């Protein structure tokens, strides 16, 4: 339940702290006194998007804080997942609005708007006179039905959503392969030409580098031959013998002077390496030969490779990879038919799985719908609506993926007969505003009961209702308050008279500024306020007596 609400610098509210008790609390006041701001504040605490236009003129920020008390294992699990302490069932939600951003904290821990929405579902529910639009729009019907067994339905919807995602993935893979085969069939001649051309080119990794090296050798043959001959002459001289003699002398020196030992060891090690290198050089000098025909072949090959690279806009390694891909695509290394058969079988199995889970979800919904039909008719009867109500699951015999929706397989309609003999018709097409308000209240009544909502806030849901119907609505709201905290903004004396707590919202102008005030009324003040709601203006003694009778008899 909501224990306390604090509002600072929100439009005409400068600083208000108000406490709420168990049972039934009504808020009354003139139009424009600030009642809607209270609803705005509660909406912000429950996850509504913030607007800095609500900040009081001349102030940099506004703040709203609500203290809730609840015992909910599901809520505790959410708080634990977000590393928020539960404070022994006390939940403090605070929002700060500034010109640039909105800050949200729950029990002192900063959270996102999405996190707050997860939490607020277990704290309170706001119902306004505009909510009846939900029952006039069939797109909202599944959400309403699912709300009656929220935990169970959510579990099935989560599994269904997972299977639906898997099916979409398998279908995408299958269709991609179908499209690939289609493209191959359309372009087979072109692909075959490319494959034959690349295969005939006999491309090899590293070939370009080898060709470049050999071309460099042949085009610079004169320089290379001259230098190699010079180097060959040096290599055949006896400087290696002299180096050997030098090392031998250094070795003898080392016997007398240890400082030469390191030099001797290094010369000893490198001596044989140098001999090997010189032998390699001598061999390479013998292998040098100029072949103009070979040069022509290499230059032509280099030109051909460059032509292929320009034509395909790929490097040689990429061309080799593309040739292998073409070979596979054209069926040298695989069979498209086998792949298609396999992918389709996998897709079909995924479709069966998601449909089966969807049918399980439908079964859960139909059970909920049967209970709703019965309870809703009883509740509408309490609200003086003699109506027959039915949840109609529209048939869809198809077993292909055309029946798959994001939230299941079902399309439903709400049917109602409000006049005997007229037959069941779509709810959104035949009811009036007053009927819609009472039907929505009936829905809310059983939804609150099913989900054990700790606090429900009604924002002038009695608008457009009068006479005997108004009394029936008042009794139903009071009935809800026997098991759930109810906070209701109302203009109806019938509703106000049944409350356990009555808060009056007023406003005054001081120093060219408007200020809103909230005050819990005493019994006498409450009787006078109920009389004021009856009269709509000046209060007569007779109206005061009638108000007293309403309040005291209802108590």
XYZ file of C-alpha atoms in Angstrom:
555
model
C 0.000 0.000 0.000
C 0.963 3.642 -0.447
C 1.872 5.141 2.935
C 3.171 8.582 2.039
C 3.468 10.905 -0.944
C 5.803 13.910 -1.061
C 5.721 16.432 -3.915
C 8.013 19.447 -4.355
C 7.945 22.150 -7.031
C 5.536 20.372 -9.358
C 3.493 23.049 -11.199
C 1.274 24.745 -8.586
C 2.443 22.367 -5.839
C 5.302 23.900 -3.909
C 5.734 21.425 -1.078
C 3.172 18.826 -0.033
C 3.484 15.777 2.212
C 0.412 13.585 2.576
C -0.064 10.252 4.334
C -2.448 7.520 3.200
C -4.113 4.890 5.331
C -5.588 1.475 4.650
C -8.990 1.069 3.085
C -10.693 3.748 1.040
C -9.355 7.287 0.551
C -11.072 9.900 -1.621
C -9.584 13.117 -2.960
C -11.953 15.929 -3.869
C -11.502 19.528 -4.897
C -12.437 22.126 -7.447
C -11.393 21.754 -11.072
C -7.825 23.020 -11.420
C -7.055 22.688 -7.713
C -4.323 20.128 -8.377
C -6.042 16.738 -8.326
C -4.606 15.844 -11.741
C -1.125 16.734 -10.432
C -1.514 14.112 -7.722
C -2.315 11.548 -10.421
C 0.623 12.828 -12.492
C 2.892 12.386 -9.468
C 1.687 8.854 -8.803
C 2.017 8.041 -12.510
C 5.644 9.203 -12.445
C 6.337 6.985 -9.440
C 4.855 4.065 -11.347
C 6.921 4.601 -14.500
C 5.271 7.283 -16.641
C 7.586 9.330 -18.832
C 8.612 12.665 -17.323
C 8.320 16.137 -18.813
C 10.293 19.097 -17.510
C 7.252 21.249 -18.287
C 5.852 20.029 -14.953
C 8.618 21.830 -13.043
C 7.241 24.788 -11.097
C 7.969 28.127 -12.726
C 11.179 29.670 -11.407
C 12.550 26.366 -10.065
C 15.368 24.238 -11.494
C 13.916 20.869 -10.521
C 10.937 19.012 -9.123
C 10.837 15.879 -6.980
C 8.280 13.227 -6.103
C 8.705 10.509 -3.520
C 6.378 7.697 -2.581
C 6.722 5.312 0.335
C 5.077 1.940 -0.314
C 4.692 -1.063 1.929
C 4.253 -4.481 0.375
C 5.066 -8.143 0.922
C 5.566 -9.751 -2.461
C 7.967 -12.638 -3.215
C 7.856 -11.721 -6.920
C 8.804 -8.118 -6.148
C 11.581 -9.251 -3.816
C 13.005 -11.354 -6.640
C 13.017 -8.309 -8.959
C 14.677 -6.130 -6.309
C 17.299 -8.799 -5.697
C 18.083 -9.048 -9.423
C 18.634 -5.264 -9.473
C 20.716 -5.295 -6.249
C 18.118 -3.159 -4.458
C 17.582 -3.753 -0.704
C 13.958 -4.567 0.171
C 14.071 -2.725 3.550
C 11.739 -5.266 5.146
C 8.912 -4.609 2.704
C 9.254 -0.815 2.511
C 9.817 0.508 -0.999
C 10.771 4.164 -1.444
C 10.473 5.376 -5.034
C 11.900 8.836 -5.786
C 11.993 10.762 -9.040
C 13.761 14.049 -9.689
C 12.930 16.121 -12.750
C 15.370 18.737 -13.996
C 15.676 20.781 -17.161
C 18.029 18.218 -18.687
C 17.219 14.783 -17.253
C 15.113 12.640 -14.940
C 16.656 10.633 -12.091
C 14.929 7.572 -10.629
C 15.870 5.861 -7.376
C 14.356 2.885 -5.587
C 15.476 2.448 -1.984
C 18.405 4.729 -2.766
C 19.565 2.775 -5.829
C 19.466 4.478 -9.239
C 17.373 2.523 -11.766
C 16.184 2.891 -15.349
C 12.620 3.622 -16.401
C 12.258 0.027 -17.602
C 13.409 -1.264 -14.214
C 10.875 0.989 -12.487
C 8.078 -0.374 -14.677
C 8.988 -3.932 -13.616
C 8.831 -2.888 -9.963
C 5.714 -0.690 -10.138
C 3.517 -3.543 -11.405
C 3.734 -4.940 -7.884
C 3.061 -1.615 -6.139
C -0.080 -0.027 -7.573
C -2.362 0.352 -10.557
C -3.894 3.569 -11.885
C -7.300 3.487 -13.580
C -8.653 6.610 -15.241
C -11.869 7.466 -17.027
C -9.946 7.127 -20.305
C -9.050 3.493 -19.648
C -12.403 2.419 -21.066
C -10.824 3.021 -24.485
C -8.901 -0.198 -23.870
C -12.066 -2.272 -23.871
C -13.211 -0.596 -27.052
C -10.054 -1.680 -28.902
C -9.742 -5.418 -29.667
C -5.946 -5.025 -29.879
C -5.935 -4.770 -26.060
C -8.147 -7.777 -25.334
C -5.407 -10.389 -25.051
C -3.488 -8.133 -22.652
C -6.617 -7.850 -20.494
C -7.233 -11.631 -20.536
C -3.571 -12.404 -19.792
C -3.683 -10.049 -16.811
C -5.987 -12.395 -14.920
C -3.355 -15.136 -14.670
C -0.320 -12.939 -15.195
C 2.395 -15.143 -13.692
C 1.249 -18.327 -15.435
C 0.541 -16.655 -18.765
C 3.848 -14.780 -18.704
C 5.718 -18.057 -18.335
C 3.975 -19.588 -21.348
C 4.374 -16.396 -23.401
C 8.099 -16.341 -22.640
C 8.520 -19.936 -23.849
C 6.361 -19.220 -26.899
C 8.405 -16.123 -27.741
C 11.650 -18.149 -27.511
C 10.294 -20.842 -29.839
C 8.914 -18.208 -32.214
C 12.364 -16.614 -32.437
C 13.939 -20.004 -33.164
C 11.364 -20.691 -35.882
C 11.986 -17.316 -37.530
C 15.718 -18.043 -37.524
C 15.237 -21.493 -39.114
C 12.837 -20.066 -41.673
C 15.305 -17.300 -42.574
C 18.043 -19.915 -43.098
C 15.773 -22.006 -45.331
C 14.569 -19.034 -47.393
C 18.144 -17.815 -47.766
C 19.110 -21.180 -49.246
C 16.045 -21.144 -51.529
C 17.000 -17.657 -52.722
C 20.582 -18.756 -53.240
C 19.481 -21.721 -55.336
C 17.143 -19.485 -57.328
C 19.972 -17.064 -58.035
C 22.274 -19.915 -59.001
C 19.678 -21.269 -61.427
C 19.241 -17.809 -62.931
C 22.989 -17.129 -63.181
C 24.333 -20.643 -63.722
C 25.779 -19.925 -67.181
C 27.578 -16.842 -65.875
C 28.912 -18.665 -62.813
C 30.107 -21.564 -64.977
C 31.954 -19.149 -67.265
C 33.648 -17.495 -64.263
C 34.573 -20.847 -62.760
C 36.087 -22.150 -66.022
C 38.033 -18.918 -66.481
C 39.475 -19.006 -62.959
C 40.154 -22.724 -63.094
C 42.016 -22.319 -66.406
C 44.075 -19.504 -64.845
C 45.537 -22.106 -62.431
C 46.087 -19.522 -59.680
C 48.544 -20.297 -56.891
C 49.189 -18.679 -53.526
C 52.431 -16.642 -53.547
C 52.775 -16.798 -57.331
C 52.794 -13.020 -57.734
C 55.769 -12.621 -55.404
C 57.720 -15.363 -57.183
C 57.033 -13.819 -60.622
C 58.043 -10.351 -59.380
C 61.332 -11.727 -58.046
C 62.189 -13.600 -61.249
C 61.239 -10.644 -63.464
C 63.474 -8.432 -61.341
C 66.336 -10.896 -61.885
C 65.939 -11.078 -65.645
C 65.344 -7.358 -66.252
C 68.442 -6.493 -64.198
C 70.543 -9.375 -65.511
C 73.578 -7.284 -66.564
C 73.958 -5.605 -63.190
C 73.298 -8.818 -61.291
C 75.735 -10.823 -63.452
C 78.509 -8.210 -63.063
C 78.079 -8.021 -59.294
C 77.845 -11.786 -58.947
C 81.091 -12.283 -60.881
C 82.868 -9.768 -58.695
C 81.499 -11.455 -55.615
C 82.450 -14.873 -57.040
C 86.060 -13.845 -57.478
C 86.222 -12.627 -53.899
C 84.571 -15.808 -52.650
C 87.238 -17.927 -54.383
C 90.157 -15.992 -52.892
C 92.002 -17.350 -49.892
C 90.630 -14.845 -47.317
C 88.918 -17.772 -45.550
C 92.339 -19.363 -45.085
C 93.620 -16.090 -43.692
C 90.562 -15.933 -41.395
C 91.345 -19.462 -40.202
C 94.965 -18.491 -39.461
C 93.772 -15.371 -37.634
C 91.441 -17.402 -35.439
C 94.209 -19.872 -34.681
C 96.526 -17.075 -33.542
C 93.763 -15.528 -31.383
C 93.241 -18.965 -29.826
C 96.919 -19.138 -28.895
C 96.753 -15.590 -27.443
C 93.824 -16.652 -25.296
C 96.031 -19.220 -23.553
C 98.151 -16.384 -22.271
C 95.551 -13.613 -22.095
C 91.974 -14.791 -21.185
C 90.532 -11.533 -22.562
C 90.941 -12.977 -26.107
C 88.982 -16.148 -25.322
C 85.565 -14.602 -26.037
C 86.764 -13.287 -29.445
C 88.251 -16.712 -30.305
C 84.987 -18.510 -29.431
C 82.923 -16.062 -31.544
C 85.256 -16.453 -34.555
C 85.206 -20.210 -34.121
C 81.377 -20.244 -34.198
C 80.942 -17.880 -37.156
C 83.742 -19.427 -39.268
C 81.686 -22.442 -40.383
C 78.542 -20.351 -40.900
C 80.473 -18.079 -43.276
C 81.825 -21.112 -45.179
C 78.240 -22.388 -45.669
C 77.037 -18.983 -46.864
C 79.912 -18.657 -49.357
C 79.193 -22.152 -50.742
C 75.556 -21.136 -51.241
C 76.623 -17.956 -52.994
C 78.994 -19.860 -55.306
C 76.155 -22.204 -56.291
C 73.763 -19.336 -56.947
C 76.339 -17.599 -59.126
C 76.621 -20.749 -61.235
C 72.778 -20.878 -61.632
C 72.408 -17.329 -63.013
C 71.410 -17.423 -66.637
C 69.594 -14.975 -68.892
C 66.556 -16.345 -70.730
C 64.620 -13.726 -72.765
C 61.806 -16.167 -73.570
C 61.323 -16.846 -69.877
C 61.115 -13.104 -69.250
C 58.398 -12.765 -71.888
C 56.463 -15.641 -70.313
C 56.709 -14.097 -66.861
C 55.632 -10.641 -68.013
C 52.666 -12.118 -69.855
C 51.659 -14.144 -66.792
C 51.960 -11.049 -64.613
C 49.781 -9.103 -67.056
C 47.178 -11.887 -67.119
C 47.015 -11.963 -63.314
C 46.581 -8.191 -63.154
C 43.778 -8.378 -65.741
C 41.957 -10.951 -63.598
C 42.402 -8.833 -60.468
C 40.981 -5.757 -62.223
C 38.123 -7.703 -63.769
C 36.946 -9.327 -60.539
C 38.135 -6.549 -58.202
C 39.750 -9.187 -56.017
C 43.281 -10.135 -54.956
C 44.798 -13.455 -56.028
C 43.992 -15.151 -52.655
C 40.431 -13.806 -52.928
C 40.149 -15.106 -56.488
C 41.280 -18.559 -55.366
C 38.663 -18.483 -52.579
C 35.997 -17.278 -55.019
C 36.857 -20.086 -57.460
C 36.401 -22.631 -54.627
C 33.107 -20.986 -53.676
C 31.905 -21.215 -57.283
C 32.878 -24.879 -57.382
C 30.768 -25.495 -54.283
C 27.914 -23.344 -55.547
C 27.783 -25.122 -58.889
C 27.437 -28.439 -57.116
C 30.873 -29.979 -57.499
C 31.197 -30.486 -53.750
C 27.601 -30.468 -52.437
C 23.929 -30.972 -53.256
C 21.474 -28.115 -52.844
C 18.542 -30.499 -52.859
C 19.864 -32.352 -49.830
C 20.520 -29.090 -47.992
C 17.078 -27.733 -48.851
C 15.386 -30.910 -47.663
C 17.330 -30.814 -44.407
C 16.690 -27.108 -43.769
C 12.962 -27.455 -44.513
C 12.626 -30.393 -42.130
C 14.318 -28.364 -39.375
C 12.050 -25.378 -40.128
C 8.903 -27.532 -40.072
C 9.854 -29.030 -36.709
C 10.402 -25.545 -35.303
C 6.962 -24.503 -36.615
C 5.306 -27.509 -34.966
C 7.011 -26.660 -31.666
C 5.905 -23.018 -31.634
C 2.328 -23.912 -32.656
C 2.168 -26.557 -29.909
C 3.319 -24.017 -27.304
C 0.865 -21.477 -28.716
C -1.971 -23.988 -28.351
C -0.980 -24.553 -24.722
C -1.144 -20.785 -24.215
C -4.597 -20.751 -25.854
C -5.785 -23.415 -23.421
C -4.622 -21.297 -20.464
C -6.377 -18.258 -21.918
C -9.638 -20.125 -22.479
C -9.649 -21.280 -18.854
C -9.110 -17.682 -17.750
C -11.802 -16.499 -20.163
C -14.388 -18.918 -18.716
C -13.732 -17.594 -15.208
C -13.790 -14.006 -16.441
C -17.147 -14.449 -18.182
C -18.734 -15.762 -14.996
C -17.166 -13.274 -12.578
C -17.636 -10.320 -14.897
C -21.354 -10.961 -15.327
C -21.775 -11.130 -11.547
C -19.792 -7.922 -11.142
C -21.737 -6.131 -13.888
C -24.939 -7.177 -12.172
C -23.688 -5.479 -8.991
C -23.141 -2.365 -11.124
C -26.744 -2.557 -12.426
C -25.704 -3.791 -15.843
C -27.947 -6.670 -16.923
C -25.630 -7.981 -19.566
C -24.351 -11.228 -21.051
C -20.632 -11.277 -21.743
C -18.517 -13.691 -23.803
C -14.863 -13.922 -24.797
C -14.907 -15.071 -28.416
C -11.823 -16.917 -29.657
C -11.922 -16.460 -33.426
C -11.306 -19.726 -35.258
C -8.185 -20.118 -37.400
C -7.964 -23.621 -38.900
C -4.670 -22.990 -40.690
C -1.610 -24.826 -39.417
C 0.985 -22.716 -41.206
C 2.897 -19.737 -39.898
C 0.130 -17.304 -40.872
C -1.426 -17.978 -37.452
C 1.724 -16.982 -35.556
C 1.599 -13.667 -33.723
C 4.098 -12.105 -31.346
C 1.900 -12.917 -28.320
C 0.466 -16.269 -29.382
C -1.969 -17.762 -31.872
C -5.131 -16.074 -30.675
C -7.383 -13.386 -32.025
C -10.257 -12.627 -29.667
C -13.224 -10.342 -29.413
C -15.349 -9.275 -26.451
C -19.038 -9.840 -27.132
C -21.826 -8.387 -25.017
C -25.594 -8.211 -24.963
C -26.843 -5.257 -22.909
C -30.422 -5.429 -24.171
C -32.221 -8.745 -23.953
C -33.083 -10.149 -27.342
C -30.546 -8.117 -29.290
C -27.955 -10.897 -29.329
C -24.212 -10.790 -28.633
C -22.340 -8.065 -30.481
C -18.798 -6.665 -30.395
C -18.311 -4.700 -27.191
C -16.645 -1.680 -28.799
C -19.510 -1.101 -31.229
C -22.539 -0.900 -28.978
C -21.793 0.410 -25.481
C -22.141 3.952 -24.237
C -19.583 5.866 -22.183
C -21.379 5.169 -18.900
C -21.642 1.475 -19.685
C -17.984 1.375 -20.693
C -16.935 2.921 -17.370
C -18.896 0.345 -15.401
C -17.693 -2.557 -17.547
C -14.093 -1.377 -17.113
C -14.658 -1.111 -13.359
C -15.994 -4.667 -13.418
C -12.837 -5.795 -15.258
C -10.666 -3.924 -12.759
C -12.496 -5.487 -9.832
C -11.763 -9.053 -10.848
C -8.278 -8.178 -12.140
C -7.339 -6.623 -8.783
C -8.674 -9.690 -7.027
C -6.789 -12.097 -9.304
C -3.445 -10.302 -9.008
C -3.801 -9.122 -5.404
C -2.914 -5.556 -6.412
C -1.928 -3.796 -3.152
C -3.045 -0.288 -4.197
C -5.442 0.886 -6.895
C -5.934 4.528 -7.863
C -9.183 5.585 -9.561
C -9.065 8.891 -11.424
C -12.644 10.120 -11.844
C -13.893 6.831 -13.265
C -17.374 7.846 -12.108
C -17.586 10.654 -14.685
C -20.809 10.415 -16.688
C -22.539 8.191 -14.126
C -25.448 9.358 -11.974
C -28.424 8.231 -9.942
C -28.771 4.590 -9.006
C -25.786 3.619 -11.155
C -23.601 6.072 -9.238
C -24.570 4.422 -5.963
C -23.774 0.998 -7.402
C -20.346 2.224 -8.567
C -19.683 3.700 -5.115
C -20.542 0.407 -3.435
C -18.284 -1.534 -5.822
C -15.319 0.781 -5.181
C -15.923 0.442 -1.441
C -16.090 -3.337 -1.816
C -12.676 -3.318 -3.522
C -11.256 -1.278 -0.626
C -12.110 -4.055 1.825
C -9.185 -6.101 0.474
C -7.091 -3.485 -1.355
C -6.052 0.071 -0.616
C -8.139 2.363 -2.834
C -7.375 6.010 -3.595
C -10.064 7.676 -5.671
C -10.428 11.147 -7.132
C -14.137 11.827 -7.402
C -16.849 14.428 -7.855
C -19.592 12.053 -6.702
C -21.029 12.442 -3.187
C -22.073 8.770 -3.263
C -18.400 7.724 -3.613
C -17.022 10.301 -1.176
C -19.502 9.369 1.554
C -18.261 5.764 1.651
C -14.587 6.616 2.195
C -12.512 5.879 5.288
C -10.360 8.933 4.648
C -11.243 12.141 2.850
C -8.543 14.528 1.541
C -9.502 17.932 0.186
C -7.305 19.612 -2.423
C -7.516 23.393 -2.639
C -5.494 26.212 -4.163
C -4.845 29.827 -3.271
C -3.064 32.789 -4.844
C -0.451 34.652 -2.772
C 1.995 37.212 -4.091
C 1.053 36.504 -7.709
C 1.836 32.792 -7.222
C -0.602 29.864 -7.054
C -0.217 27.280 -4.289
C -1.996 23.928 -3.942
C -2.805 22.440 -0.509
C -3.955 19.015 0.668
C -5.735 18.371 3.957
C -7.345 15.281 5.475
C -10.822 16.241 6.674
C -12.364 15.601 10.036
C -15.789 13.948 10.183
C -17.628 17.282 10.311
C -15.498 18.700 7.505
C -16.162 15.582 5.453
C -19.932 15.898 5.909
C -19.756 19.509 4.755
C -17.655 18.541 1.707
C -20.142 15.795 0.748
C -22.910 18.378 1.042
C -20.912 20.657 -1.217
C -20.605 17.857 -3.803
C -24.369 17.369 -3.627
C -25.151 21.065 -4.058
C -22.388 21.998 -6.477
C -22.278 25.425 -4.851
C -24.046 26.967 -1.837
C -24.944 24.466 0.876
C -28.423 24.418 2.408
C -29.333 22.937 5.773
C -31.335 20.249 4.037
C -28.329 19.244 1.915
C -26.157 19.239 5.027
C -28.591 16.901 6.785
C -28.731 14.651 3.751
C -24.926 14.552 3.571
C -24.727 13.704 7.266
C -27.210 10.883 6.787
C -25.206 9.547 3.810
C -21.884 9.631 5.650
C -23.071 8.255 8.978
C -25.384 5.599 7.585
C -22.686 4.391 5.231
C -20.216 4.254 8.094
